[in-house]
Amino acid sequence: MLSLGTGGGKASKASFVSYVTPEEIKSEKEPPKKNKHPELLPGEVVFCSANPILKFTQDDQSQRGVFGTLLCTNFRVAFVSDEEEDAAQHFKNRLYGEHDIPLMCVDSIYGGYDDKKKLITSGLVKNKSPNKMIIHCKDLRVFQFCLTFTKEEDARKIFQGIVHHCLEPKSLKCVFAFSYSNIPNPERWATTTFDSAEDWNQEMKRTRGWCKIVTGNENFELSQRLPQVFIVPKAVSEEDYAKFQGLGLPIWCWSHHTGCALFKASSVPMLQEDTVAQAYMERMLNDVAQNHLYSVKTEDLSETLPSIQEIQLAYTKFKQFFLIDNTTDFWMSDVKWFSSLENSGWLDIIRQYLQKAVEVVECLEAENTNVLIMEEDGTDLCCVISSLVQLMLDPYFRTLPGFQSLVQKEWVAGGHNFQDRCNHLHHKDKEQCQSPVFLLFLECVWQLLQQHGPGFQFSETYLTVLSDSVHVPVFSTFLFSSACQRVSSIRADSPQTQRGALSCPAVWDWSVQFDRKAQDFFINPLYAEKPVKVVKKSHRPKHQRQLSLPASAFKTPSKKSFFKEETDSLKKMLRLRRISRWMLSPDSPQPSTREFYEAWLRKPLDYHGLLLPCLSGPAIRLWVQRYLRWLPEVQVFGGGAMAVISRLSELLAQVQELKQQLEWKGHRQETNHRGVPAHLQPAVRHSSVFPFASSRNWSFRPVIPTNVFQSLLVPDSLADQDDEYTEVVSLV
Amino acid sequence: SRSDRSSQAKPASAMSSDSASTNELSPELRVIRSLKLYFYETFFFMKKMSFFFACKYLAKDVTYICPFIGALRGTLTVTNYRLFFKCMDRDQSLALDIPLGVVSRVEKIGGTSSRGEVSYGVVCKDMRNLQFAHRQPDDTLKKSIFEVLMKYAYPISNSLAFFAYDYEQIFPENGWKVFDALAESKRQGLPNESWRISKVNDHYELCDSYPSTLVVPVTIPDEDLRRIAAFRAKGRIPVLSWIHPETQATVVRCSQPMVGVNSKRCKEDEKLLQAIMDANAQSHKLFIFDARPSVNATANKMKGGGYESEDAYQNAELVFLDIHNIHVMRESLRKLKEVVYPNIEESHWLSNLESTHWLEHIKVILAGALRIADKVESGKTSVVVHCSDGWDRTAQLTSLAMLMLDSHYRTIRGFEVLVEKEWVSFGHRFQMRIGHGDKNHTDADRSPVFLQFIDCVWQMIRQFPTAFEFNEYFLITILDHLYSCLFGTFMCNSEQQRLKEELPKKTLSLWSYINSQLEEFTNPFYVNYSSHVLFPVVSMRHLELWVGYYIRWNPRMRPQEPVHQRYKELLAKRSELQKRVEELRREVANKAASLTSERAGSPTRSITPVQTFV
């Protein structure tokens, strides 16, 4: 029996009553500690530690757990078990272990006071320190540490230390990436970073775009909002580049093979009768249109899509369903599961974003209009929509290197404000800017992936890992608020003045986190690779797209066609109409997306052509792997999607191996049959959460729901009826 | 495919004549101008070596009001087996091909429209409703095609024979031979020192809804069984369904004991349950699972039924599994149909789904089966399962538990045996629950009990995608022919009736059809985990509505390529891969034999994606 004193710091000795002193526990239970620290990363420093700490195992209420040391470093909160760890982990992250939490990954901390739990919001804990610490992580893990077995002073120190380093505002320079040093590895999947004009040039060539590259922003002379290199319509004049600090400037995203293109822009704040801004916007629209002799459709996304605040609100509700402390809560929430899911609104937001992306695709694919999407900053909703559009239209972005390049192009080079959206630095005034916009994008990608599996080279495991990596403070990719900040941070921090001298890697260097074997899980074994054509000219990934829907297949009633005369009239119309009105009410009715989808559905499916998502209620599903992977109650032992992948991989590995044996024919000969890698053998049964949470020892007993049986309320009249009253006359 | 099978048959000769019929039309319909109705007298359908008769009625200019596409004009044909609508519009290639067995109700909707058309609604048992409009014949003697439809859709009500008796397709396999009670017992190692095969029900005298072959404890003589039959509802005594090959723990099924309000006891029944427990040396306990909610079980005492008291059955523990009755299930499915057909309300999909309670019922059934399987496997304890009569919920529970426990039932043939054994031979009242050929669509005895079982199996397939030899299409095919009345498999209510009707002689088995084209129904990812027990997760988080069945009529939810098509291609891919592996292996072996040299270090290997050019 242990009881904690009310020690607020002074005179704690007198109030501490314990039948078993912490020292006794230590001496009885603990093997000689030699490995108290985890393997520290280069540049990692331990701030504080405490021992013994009891870490509860999550899968029951019996308050069982393992003893070990809890540490807080400048990179993570780490727990080192006193017991021997199961070494055979197939999907080990090289940066942090199963019981470690990168500081940025901490979502919230609760203090447990006996049977109450309280959300901790600041590092100053005035009252008695809690006897239990519950940490909810952004990757949805839940940790519970019991602090009562260690010295009270140590317990308070570690608690306050963790709270301080995880929740208190900090400067960018304190992020671990700035202390971490790493020798860059050759990337397994070559990713275009879009740092240089050459990358943009190649991309424009690949898509056969007709715009011009602007390189005058190398040192952000034009605008800090704009990337170093960007592409605008040919007609945009140089003096317009920085007229409104880059606001309103249509930035090219991607060109359709028919020649029309997708542009994005931040909107110019327009006051009443602000003729300069109106004239400017009108000119920009003209430039977008005229250049291609196409009509333009424009849409202010912030008016039609849920805002970043709504996204944040929905996700905050949604994630609570997965941050579950105990089994009782789990089964309680199981009863109203579907309506809870619906009430969070998260799935509906996913649907709306996908729907909008399909509308834009329709404009490009079926109507051959240029599209300009806009929003306030041009780096949130625009990024989601433009990347989704490209993913649906361009099969290159559905390969793994292509997808990484897309994220670089639209999100990293495009200047998405990762820092504030994730609130990496815990600034209180940035809290209302926090919003999981990038996660929303990955969610939408996952929906596409689960509907059209063979169309994607990467797996859902890849997406899950990518969503986790956002909160690992090692990578430059997701750390900064803008391209400008990224470039200047790297330059300022480096002793050399050369670019890229800051040695923090990009997330795409996957070998920083995973060994090669683990990286194999990133590949979707069901991917239908494009049959290789014999003639191959360029070594660059070719823009291989097929026209899956001939434009003529669609009735485009009353649509503007794409010829010069009409564009002229459009220009006239533009001059006549007030620009804001034109933008608010596009002259054509809402695109008949449903018709477009159904017409597409009737065509034979081409995984290397256009892929559209089904948006019907049952088609938008829960990303089971990401959200349920840590919950012991929902582990399907011996099942799950991984079982299929293992089965496929097994066959493939066999073929591969035998091929190799053949290649060595003649001089070398392999006699011992090395079979399939052990972790992929079908005889080894995994649970559905494999490769995550794999090293735990789950019981073989099934999980019997606790409270379901009383939950069903049915009309009494029916429930009370008998199955049969009468003897039945044979009817045959 | 199935539906093509008999439509390939071509009429050898056709003569048309007007149909003659009694005059039952309402006055306003008499004015309607004539619809040309062709009545082909009987004519020959020729197919391979077999000839059989079919009646065929055809109506032109019928409008099918499709809830997804809109009104479509075309030709409607009704035969003694099917309803066939072919759209004649140029840009639509729609065809409906529906066995009359799925028709639950045909009703006239409203009066005659200004165009002289009358609307008919056809409510189907497979989660869809159809609506047609056509002109009524002005000749009052002529019969509307929908009246013809009603006649042939309800052979029982019209004293006609089911089409299954006329169906003469020849299959290379005889599905009636799939299940043999003695062979299945033998597979399970029965009889053994504790269990014997009793012939007491050889002529269905003990229990007319039970099979003739029963497995009972050695220590209980047939005399006692007769007394027990008087004590158990409908004479459905406790008999063995499954025995664990290692622990000898058994799954035993029966109906409720007739204890009534006076807590009647039966010495022989108590002895039997004790014998069941004694037959398993591993455990000194017996679990009795009563599928019903305890309230309902108690209420049954008023009608003479009830449940085992712990006083009378000393070492038994009684557990209620809270599965609701057939009426609740029927109502739940009705609500589900409202939610999914024809249109889905996107923004409230999940809460609407929840309000039907359908998945909650599925969850409770699966949870019950899981508890049974857990007791048998982990607890090494024998279990007795019953509900009221032991032919609905009991069949669901025992068959699902057996599916979890025994990998044999997860093969195609094994599953067929499971259905034949636990459902067909043990007297699940298919005729009554489905209402084959019976126009009384409001019959309170109809209930989707078997559908729920198949749904549960589908949930398990989803959770264990490599553990089953069969695929989703196999389950859909079973459900389609549950209603189609093309095969004799799901006709009648008991083994006794089936023998009396000579179904095995006069009709074909669904398994003949399925086993003749196994590749259609094979899961390409199947791995034979021979000794593995499957414990599905019965949380709502892992249960999902079976879109491929319940929402398959919605074109927006349909995958571009039918699921089974994809499966087939994957299977082909797999066998191609396997062939390559074999070839390579042989080649390597040849090389190894001809060459001798030392080995080199192992290469690094990476997994490359499969190239499924599909």
mmCIF file with all atom_site columns, N, CA and C in Angstrom, chain A residues 333-334 339 342 525 527 598 600 617 634 640 647 662 667 669 671 674 685 701 708 718-719 721-722 724 728, chain B residues 296 325 327 346 350-351 354 363 374 432-433 463 501 527 532 539-542 556 560 584 597 599 605 610:
data_model
loop_
_atom_site.group_PDB
_atom_site.id
_atom_site.type_symbol
_atom_site.label_atom_id
_atom_site.label_alt_id
_atom_site.label_comp_id
_atom_site.label_asym_id
_atom_site.label_entity_id
_atom_site.label_seq_id
_atom_site.pdbx_PDB_ins_code
_atom_site.Cartn_x
_atom_site.Cartn_y
_atom_site.Cartn_z
_atom_site.occupancy
_atom_site.B_iso_or_equiv
_atom_site.pdbx_formal_charge
_atom_site.auth_seq_id
_atom_site.auth_comp_id
_atom_site.auth_asym_id
_atom_site.auth_atom_id
_atom_site.pdbx_PDB_model_num
ATOM 1   N N  . SER A 1 333 ? -18.251 2.414   -25.650 1.00 0.00 ? 333 SER A N  1
ATOM 2   C CA . SER A 1 333 ? -18.334 3.238   -26.851 1.00 0.00 ? 333 SER A CA 1
ATOM 3   C C  . SER A 1 333 ? -18.668 2.413   -28.088 1.00 0.00 ? 333 SER A C  1
ATOM 4   N N  . ASP A 1 334 ? -18.624 1.095   -27.943 1.00 0.00 ? 334 ASP A N  1
ATOM 5   C CA . ASP A 1 334 ? -18.908 0.244   -29.092 1.00 0.00 ? 334 ASP A CA 1
ATOM 6   C C  . ASP A 1 334 ? -20.395 0.275   -29.452 1.00 0.00 ? 334 ASP A C  1
ATOM 7   N N  . SER A 1 339 ? -23.027 6.013   -34.883 1.00 0.00 ? 339 SER A N  1
ATOM 8   C CA . SER A 1 339 ? -23.524 7.377   -34.773 1.00 0.00 ? 339 SER A CA 1
ATOM 9   C C  . SER A 1 339 ? -22.455 8.302   -34.198 1.00 0.00 ? 339 SER A C  1
ATOM 10  N N  . GLU A 1 342 ? -20.302 9.262   -37.051 1.00 0.00 ? 342 GLU A N  1
ATOM 11  C CA . GLU A 1 342 ? -20.974 10.239  -37.899 1.00 0.00 ? 342 GLU A CA 1
ATOM 12  C C  . GLU A 1 342 ? -20.993 11.622  -37.245 1.00 0.00 ? 342 GLU A C  1
ATOM 13  N N  . PRO A 1 525 ? 1.766   -4.966  -52.715 1.00 0.00 ? 525 PRO A N  1
ATOM 14  C CA . PRO A 1 525 ? 2.021   -6.109  -53.599 1.00 0.00 ? 525 PRO A CA 1
ATOM 15  C C  . PRO A 1 525 ? 0.928   -6.299  -54.646 1.00 0.00 ? 525 PRO A C  1
ATOM 16  N N  . TYR A 1 527 ? -0.142  -3.912  -56.526 1.00 0.00 ? 527 TYR A N  1
ATOM 17  C CA . TYR A 1 527 ? -0.019  -2.856  -57.530 1.00 0.00 ? 527 TYR A CA 1
ATOM 18  C C  . TYR A 1 527 ? 0.053   -3.447  -58.930 1.00 0.00 ? 527 TYR A C  1
ATOM 19  N N  . GLU A 1 598 ? -20.669 8.566   -62.920 1.00 0.00 ? 598 GLU A N  1
ATOM 20  C CA . GLU A 1 598 ? -21.339 7.382   -63.465 1.00 0.00 ? 598 GLU A CA 1
ATOM 21  C C  . GLU A 1 598 ? -20.865 7.060   -64.876 1.00 0.00 ? 598 GLU A C  1
ATOM 22  N N  . TRP A 1 600 ? -17.928 7.659   -65.939 1.00 0.00 ? 600 TRP A N  1
ATOM 23  C CA . TRP A 1 600 ? -16.612 7.049   -65.741 1.00 0.00 ? 600 TRP A CA 1
ATOM 24  C C  . TRP A 1 600 ? -16.751 5.594   -65.311 1.00 0.00 ? 600 TRP A C  1
ATOM 25  N N  . GLY A 1 617 ? -22.138 6.882   -49.033 1.00 0.00 ? 617 GLY A N  1
ATOM 26  C CA . GLY A 1 617 ? -21.931 6.653   -47.601 1.00 0.00 ? 617 GLY A CA 1
ATOM 27  C C  . GLY A 1 617 ? -21.097 5.446   -47.236 1.00 0.00 ? 617 GLY A C  1
ATOM 28  N N  . VAL A 1 634 ? -9.433  -4.928  -30.621 1.00 0.00 ? 634 VAL A N  1
ATOM 29  C CA . VAL A 1 634 ? -9.839  -5.146  -32.008 1.00 0.00 ? 634 VAL A CA 1
ATOM 30  C C  . VAL A 1 634 ? -8.778  -5.866  -32.823 1.00 0.00 ? 634 VAL A C  1
ATOM 31  N N  . GLY A 1 640 ? -6.865  -9.990  -40.814 1.00 0.00 ? 640 GLY A N  1
ATOM 32  C CA . GLY A 1 640 ? -6.567  -8.637  -41.255 1.00 0.00 ? 640 GLY A CA 1
ATOM 33  C C  . GLY A 1 640 ? -5.991  -8.608  -42.647 1.00 0.00 ? 640 GLY A C  1
ATOM 34  N N  . ARG A 1 647 ? 0.505   -13.450 -47.831 1.00 0.00 ? 647 ARG A N  1
ATOM 35  C CA . ARG A 1 647 ? 0.297   -14.559 -48.767 1.00 0.00 ? 647 ARG A CA 1
ATOM 36  C C  . ARG A 1 647 ? 0.872   -14.221 -50.143 1.00 0.00 ? 647 ARG A C  1
ATOM 37  N N  . LEU A 1 662 ? 18.549  -19.381 -60.390 1.00 0.00 ? 662 LEU A N  1
ATOM 38  C CA . LEU A 1 662 ? 18.794  -19.671 -61.796 1.00 0.00 ? 662 LEU A CA 1
ATOM 39  C C  . LEU A 1 662 ? 19.905  -18.810 -62.350 1.00 0.00 ? 662 LEU A C  1
ATOM 40  N N  . HIS A 1 667 ? 28.222  -21.567 -62.163 1.00 0.00 ? 667 HIS A N  1
ATOM 41  C CA . HIS A 1 667 ? 29.341  -21.581 -61.207 1.00 0.00 ? 667 HIS A CA 1
ATOM 42  C C  . HIS A 1 667 ? 28.911  -21.646 -59.760 1.00 0.00 ? 667 HIS A C  1
ATOM 43  N N  . GLN A 1 669 ? 26.073  -22.344 -56.740 1.00 0.00 ? 669 GLN A N  1
ATOM 44  C CA . GLN A 1 669 ? 24.880  -23.147 -56.549 1.00 0.00 ? 669 GLN A CA 1
ATOM 45  C C  . GLN A 1 669 ? 24.421  -23.061 -55.106 1.00 0.00 ? 669 GLN A C  1
ATOM 46  N N  . THR A 1 671 ? 22.353  -24.660 -52.300 1.00 0.00 ? 671 THR A N  1
ATOM 47  C CA . THR A 1 671 ? 21.685  -25.918 -51.994 1.00 0.00 ? 671 THR A CA 1
ATOM 48  C C  . THR A 1 671 ? 20.680  -25.769 -50.868 1.00 0.00 ? 671 THR A C  1
ATOM 49  N N  . ARG A 1 674 ? 16.668  -21.272 -48.782 1.00 0.00 ? 674 ARG A N  1
ATOM 50  C CA . ARG A 1 674 ? 16.286  -20.250 -47.816 1.00 0.00 ? 674 ARG A CA 1
ATOM 51  C C  . ARG A 1 674 ? 14.859  -19.840 -48.167 1.00 0.00 ? 674 ARG A C  1
ATOM 52  N N  . ARG A 1 685 ? 1.290   -16.673 -37.656 1.00 0.00 ? 685 ARG A N  1
ATOM 53  C CA . ARG A 1 685 ? 0.059   -15.902 -37.700 1.00 0.00 ? 685 ARG A CA 1
ATOM 54  C C  . ARG A 1 685 ? 0.273   -14.548 -37.064 1.00 0.00 ? 685 ARG A C  1
ATOM 55  N N  . ARG A 1 701 ? -6.717  -15.952 -26.162 1.00 0.00 ? 701 ARG A N  1
ATOM 56  C CA . ARG A 1 701 ? -8.140  -15.993 -25.861 1.00 0.00 ? 701 ARG A CA 1
ATOM 57  C C  . ARG A 1 701 ? -8.854  -14.883 -26.615 1.00 0.00 ? 701 ARG A C  1
ATOM 58  N N  . VAL A 1 708 ? -22.514 -5.804  -24.200 1.00 0.00 ? 708 VAL A N  1
ATOM 59  C CA . VAL A 1 708 ? -23.331 -5.621  -25.395 1.00 0.00 ? 708 VAL A CA 1
ATOM 60  C C  . VAL A 1 708 ? -24.727 -6.168  -25.250 1.00 0.00 ? 708 VAL A C  1
ATOM 61  N N  . LEU A 1 718 ? -42.644 -7.169  -30.557 1.00 0.00 ? 718 LEU A N  1
ATOM 62  C CA . LEU A 1 718 ? -41.953 -8.150  -31.389 1.00 0.00 ? 718 LEU A CA 1
ATOM 63  C C  . LEU A 1 718 ? -41.119 -9.093  -30.543 1.00 0.00 ? 718 LEU A C  1
ATOM 64  N N  . ALA A 1 719 ? -40.415 -8.503  -29.588 1.00 0.00 ? 719 ALA A N  1
ATOM 65  C CA . ALA A 1 719 ? -39.489 -9.303  -28.803 1.00 0.00 ? 719 ALA A CA 1
ATOM 66  C C  . ALA A 1 719 ? -40.231 -10.354 -27.984 1.00 0.00 ? 719 ALA A C  1
ATOM 67  N N  . GLN A 1 721 ? -42.951 -11.899 -28.812 1.00 0.00 ? 721 GLN A N  1
ATOM 68  C CA . GLN A 1 721 ? -43.658 -12.917 -29.578 1.00 0.00 ? 721 GLN A CA 1
ATOM 69  C C  . GLN A 1 721 ? -42.921 -14.245 -29.569 1.00 0.00 ? 721 GLN A C  1
ATOM 70  N N  . ASP A 1 722 ? -43.673 -15.268 -29.773 1.00 0.00 ? 722 ASP A N  1
ATOM 71  C CA . ASP A 1 722 ? -43.086 -16.586 -29.899 1.00 0.00 ? 722 ASP A CA 1
ATOM 72  C C  . ASP A 1 722 ? -42.587 -16.789 -31.315 1.00 0.00 ? 722 ASP A C  1
ATOM 73  N N  . GLU A 1 724 ? -42.899 -19.664 -32.891 1.00 0.00 ? 724 GLU A N  1
ATOM 74  C CA . GLU A 1 724 ? -44.009 -20.368 -33.524 1.00 0.00 ? 724 GLU A CA 1
ATOM 75  C C  . GLU A 1 724 ? -45.065 -20.649 -32.480 1.00 0.00 ? 724 GLU A C  1
ATOM 76  N N  . VAL A 1 728 ? -47.385 -26.466 -37.733 1.00 0.00 ? 728 VAL A N  1
ATOM 77  C CA . VAL A 1 728 ? -47.467 -25.965 -39.088 1.00 0.00 ? 728 VAL A CA 1
ATOM 78  C C  . VAL A 1 728 ? -47.891 -27.072 -40.035 1.00 0.00 ? 728 VAL A C  1
ATOM 79  N N  . ASN B 2 296 ? -37.166 -13.674 -22.307 1.00 0.00 ? 296 ASN B N  1
ATOM 80  C CA . ASN B 2 296 ? -37.962 -14.504 -23.199 1.00 0.00 ? 296 ASN B CA 1
ATOM 81  C C  . ASN B 2 296 ? -37.960 -15.959 -22.763 1.00 0.00 ? 296 ASN B C  1
ATOM 82  N N  . ASN B 2 325 ? -35.644 -12.816 -31.254 1.00 0.00 ? 325 ASN B N  1
ATOM 83  C CA . ASN B 2 325 ? -36.404 -13.811 -32.007 1.00 0.00 ? 325 ASN B CA 1
ATOM 84  C C  . ASN B 2 325 ? -36.552 -13.435 -33.479 1.00 0.00 ? 325 ASN B C  1
ATOM 85  N N  . HIS B 2 327 ? -38.952 -12.412 -35.233 1.00 0.00 ? 327 HIS B N  1
ATOM 86  C CA . HIS B 2 327 ? -39.755 -11.239 -35.591 1.00 0.00 ? 327 HIS B CA 1
ATOM 87  C C  . HIS B 2 327 ? -38.923 -9.958  -35.516 1.00 0.00 ? 327 HIS B C  1
ATOM 88  N N  . GLU B 2 346 ? -26.634 10.082  -47.852 1.00 0.00 ? 346 GLU B N  1
ATOM 89  C CA . GLU B 2 346 ? -25.192 10.142  -47.612 1.00 0.00 ? 346 GLU B CA 1
ATOM 90  C C  . GLU B 2 346 ? -24.838 10.670  -46.222 1.00 0.00 ? 346 GLU B C  1
ATOM 91  N N  . LEU B 2 350 ? -24.433 6.510   -41.506 1.00 0.00 ? 350 LEU B N  1
ATOM 92  C CA . LEU B 2 350 ? -24.023 5.691   -40.373 1.00 0.00 ? 350 LEU B CA 1
ATOM 93  C C  . LEU B 2 350 ? -25.073 5.632   -39.277 1.00 0.00 ? 350 LEU B C  1
ATOM 94  N N  . SER B 2 351 ? -25.704 6.769   -38.997 1.00 0.00 ? 351 SER B N  1
ATOM 95  C CA . SER B 2 351 ? -26.723 6.720   -37.946 1.00 0.00 ? 351 SER B CA 1
ATOM 96  C C  . SER B 2 351 ? -27.961 5.973   -38.423 1.00 0.00 ? 351 SER B C  1
ATOM 97  N N  . GLU B 2 354 ? -27.142 2.415   -38.047 1.00 0.00 ? 354 GLU B N  1
ATOM 98  C CA . GLU B 2 354 ? -27.201 2.029   -36.642 1.00 0.00 ? 354 GLU B CA 1
ATOM 99  C C  . GLU B 2 354 ? -28.640 1.820   -36.187 1.00 0.00 ? 354 GLU B C  1
ATOM 100 N N  . LYS B 2 363 ? -23.628 -8.758  -34.448 1.00 0.00 ? 363 LYS B N  1
ATOM 101 C CA . LYS B 2 363 ? -22.617 -8.751  -33.393 1.00 0.00 ? 363 LYS B CA 1
ATOM 102 C C  . LYS B 2 363 ? -22.995 -9.699  -32.260 1.00 0.00 ? 363 LYS B C  1
ATOM 103 N N  . ASP B 2 374 ? -15.031 -20.405 -27.571 1.00 0.00 ? 374 ASP B N  1
ATOM 104 C CA . ASP B 2 374 ? -14.019 -20.170 -26.541 1.00 0.00 ? 374 ASP B CA 1
ATOM 105 C C  . ASP B 2 374 ? -14.124 -21.218 -25.438 1.00 0.00 ? 374 ASP B C  1
ATOM 106 N N  . MET B 2 432 ? -40.563 -22.448 -44.614 1.00 0.00 ? 432 MET B N  1
ATOM 107 C CA . MET B 2 432 ? -41.374 -21.532 -43.830 1.00 0.00 ? 432 MET B CA 1
ATOM 108 C C  . MET B 2 432 ? -40.694 -20.181 -43.642 1.00 0.00 ? 432 MET B C  1
ATOM 109 N N  . ARG B 2 433 ? -39.401 -20.198 -43.385 1.00 0.00 ? 433 ARG B N  1
ATOM 110 C CA . ARG B 2 433 ? -38.692 -18.938 -43.125 1.00 0.00 ? 433 ARG B CA 1
ATOM 111 C C  . ARG B 2 433 ? -38.551 -18.107 -44.407 1.00 0.00 ? 433 ARG B C  1
ATOM 112 N N  . GLN B 2 463 ? -12.584 -10.630 -41.805 1.00 0.00 ? 463 GLN B N  1
ATOM 113 C CA . GLN B 2 463 ? -11.557 -10.536 -40.771 1.00 0.00 ? 463 GLN B CA 1
ATOM 114 C C  . GLN B 2 463 ? -10.414 -11.514 -41.008 1.00 0.00 ? 463 GLN B C  1
ATOM 115 N N  . GLU B 2 501 ? -40.786 -35.955 -50.551 1.00 0.00 ? 501 GLU B N  1
ATOM 116 C CA . GLU B 2 501 ? -40.927 -35.272 -51.841 1.00 0.00 ? 501 GLU B CA 1
ATOM 117 C C  . GLU B 2 501 ? -39.918 -35.792 -52.873 1.00 0.00 ? 501 GLU B C  1
ATOM 118 N N  . VAL B 2 527 ? -5.035  -19.996 -47.446 1.00 0.00 ? 527 VAL B N  1
ATOM 119 C CA . VAL B 2 527 ? -3.926  -20.762 -46.893 1.00 0.00 ? 527 VAL B CA 1
ATOM 120 C C  . VAL B 2 527 ? -4.550  -21.753 -45.931 1.00 0.00 ? 527 VAL B C  1
ATOM 121 N N  . HIS B 2 532 ? -5.944  -24.293 -37.000 1.00 0.00 ? 532 HIS B N  1
ATOM 122 C CA . HIS B 2 532 ? -6.140  -23.006 -36.352 1.00 0.00 ? 532 HIS B CA 1
ATOM 123 C C  . HIS B 2 532 ? -7.600  -22.732 -36.012 1.00 0.00 ? 532 HIS B C  1
ATOM 124 N N  . SER B 2 539 ? -16.404 -6.545  -32.257 1.00 0.00 ? 539 SER B N  1
ATOM 125 C CA . SER B 2 539 ? -16.657 -5.138  -31.969 1.00 0.00 ? 539 SER B CA 1
ATOM 126 C C  . SER B 2 539 ? -17.235 -4.482  -33.220 1.00 0.00 ? 539 SER B C  1
ATOM 127 N N  . MET B 2 540 ? -18.077 -3.479  -33.014 1.00 0.00 ? 540 MET B N  1
ATOM 128 C CA . MET B 2 540 ? -18.647 -2.720  -34.130 1.00 0.00 ? 540 MET B CA 1
ATOM 129 C C  . MET B 2 540 ? -17.558 -2.118  -35.006 1.00 0.00 ? 540 MET B C  1
ATOM 130 N N  . ARG B 2 541 ? -16.401 -1.879  -34.400 1.00 0.00 ? 541 ARG B N  1
ATOM 131 C CA . ARG B 2 541 ? -15.295 -1.304  -35.174 1.00 0.00 ? 541 ARG B CA 1
ATOM 132 C C  . ARG B 2 541 ? -14.885 -2.215  -36.322 1.00 0.00 ? 541 ARG B C  1
ATOM 133 N N  . HIS B 2 542 ? -15.127 -3.499  -36.156 1.00 0.00 ? 542 HIS B N  1
ATOM 134 C CA . HIS B 2 542 ? -14.704 -4.418  -37.200 1.00 0.00 ? 542 HIS B CA 1
ATOM 135 C C  . HIS B 2 542 ? -15.869 -5.008  -37.982 1.00 0.00 ? 542 HIS B C  1
ATOM 136 N N  . ARG B 2 556 ? -23.949 2.755   -58.350 1.00 0.00 ? 556 ARG B N  1
ATOM 137 C CA . ARG B 2 556 ? -22.856 3.600   -57.873 1.00 0.00 ? 556 ARG B CA 1
ATOM 138 C C  . ARG B 2 556 ? -21.961 2.869   -56.887 1.00 0.00 ? 556 ARG B C  1
ATOM 139 N N  . GLN B 2 560 ? -16.273 -1.604  -60.819 1.00 0.00 ? 560 GLN B N  1
ATOM 140 C CA . GLN B 2 560 ? -16.295 -1.694  -62.277 1.00 0.00 ? 560 GLN B CA 1
ATOM 141 C C  . GLN B 2 560 ? -16.184 -3.127  -62.752 1.00 0.00 ? 560 GLN B C  1
ATOM 142 N N  . LEU B 2 584 ? 10.938  -23.491 -62.229 1.00 0.00 ? 584 LEU B N  1
ATOM 143 C CA . LEU B 2 584 ? 12.248  -23.037 -61.791 1.00 0.00 ? 584 LEU B CA 1
ATOM 144 C C  . LEU B 2 584 ? 12.868  -24.042 -60.839 1.00 0.00 ? 584 LEU B C  1
ATOM 145 N N  . SER B 2 597 ? 29.634  -27.588 -57.109 1.00 0.00 ? 597 SER B N  1
ATOM 146 C CA . SER B 2 597 ? 30.555  -26.496 -56.783 1.00 0.00 ? 597 SER B CA 1
ATOM 147 C C  . SER B 2 597 ? 30.128  -25.916 -55.446 1.00 0.00 ? 597 SER B C  1
ATOM 148 N N  . ARG B 2 599 ? 29.037  -23.333 -52.504 1.00 0.00 ? 599 ARG B N  1
ATOM 149 C CA . ARG B 2 599 ? 28.005  -22.311 -52.440 1.00 0.00 ? 599 ARG B CA 1
ATOM 150 C C  . ARG B 2 599 ? 28.605  -20.925 -52.246 1.00 0.00 ? 599 ARG B C  1
ATOM 151 N N  . ARG B 2 605 ? 17.515  -9.954  -50.840 1.00 0.00 ? 605 ARG B N  1
ATOM 152 C CA . ARG B 2 605 ? 16.295  -10.156 -51.603 1.00 0.00 ? 605 ARG B CA 1
ATOM 153 C C  . ARG B 2 605 ? 15.301  -9.048  -51.265 1.00 0.00 ? 605 ARG B C  1
ATOM 154 N N  . VAL B 2 610 ? 3.777   -7.518  -57.418 1.00 0.00 ? 610 VAL B N  1
ATOM 155 C CA . VAL B 2 610 ? 3.265   -8.468  -58.384 1.00 0.00 ? 610 VAL B CA 1
ATOM 156 C C  . VAL B 2 610 ? 2.750   -7.689  -59.582 1.00 0.00 ? 610 VAL B C  1
#
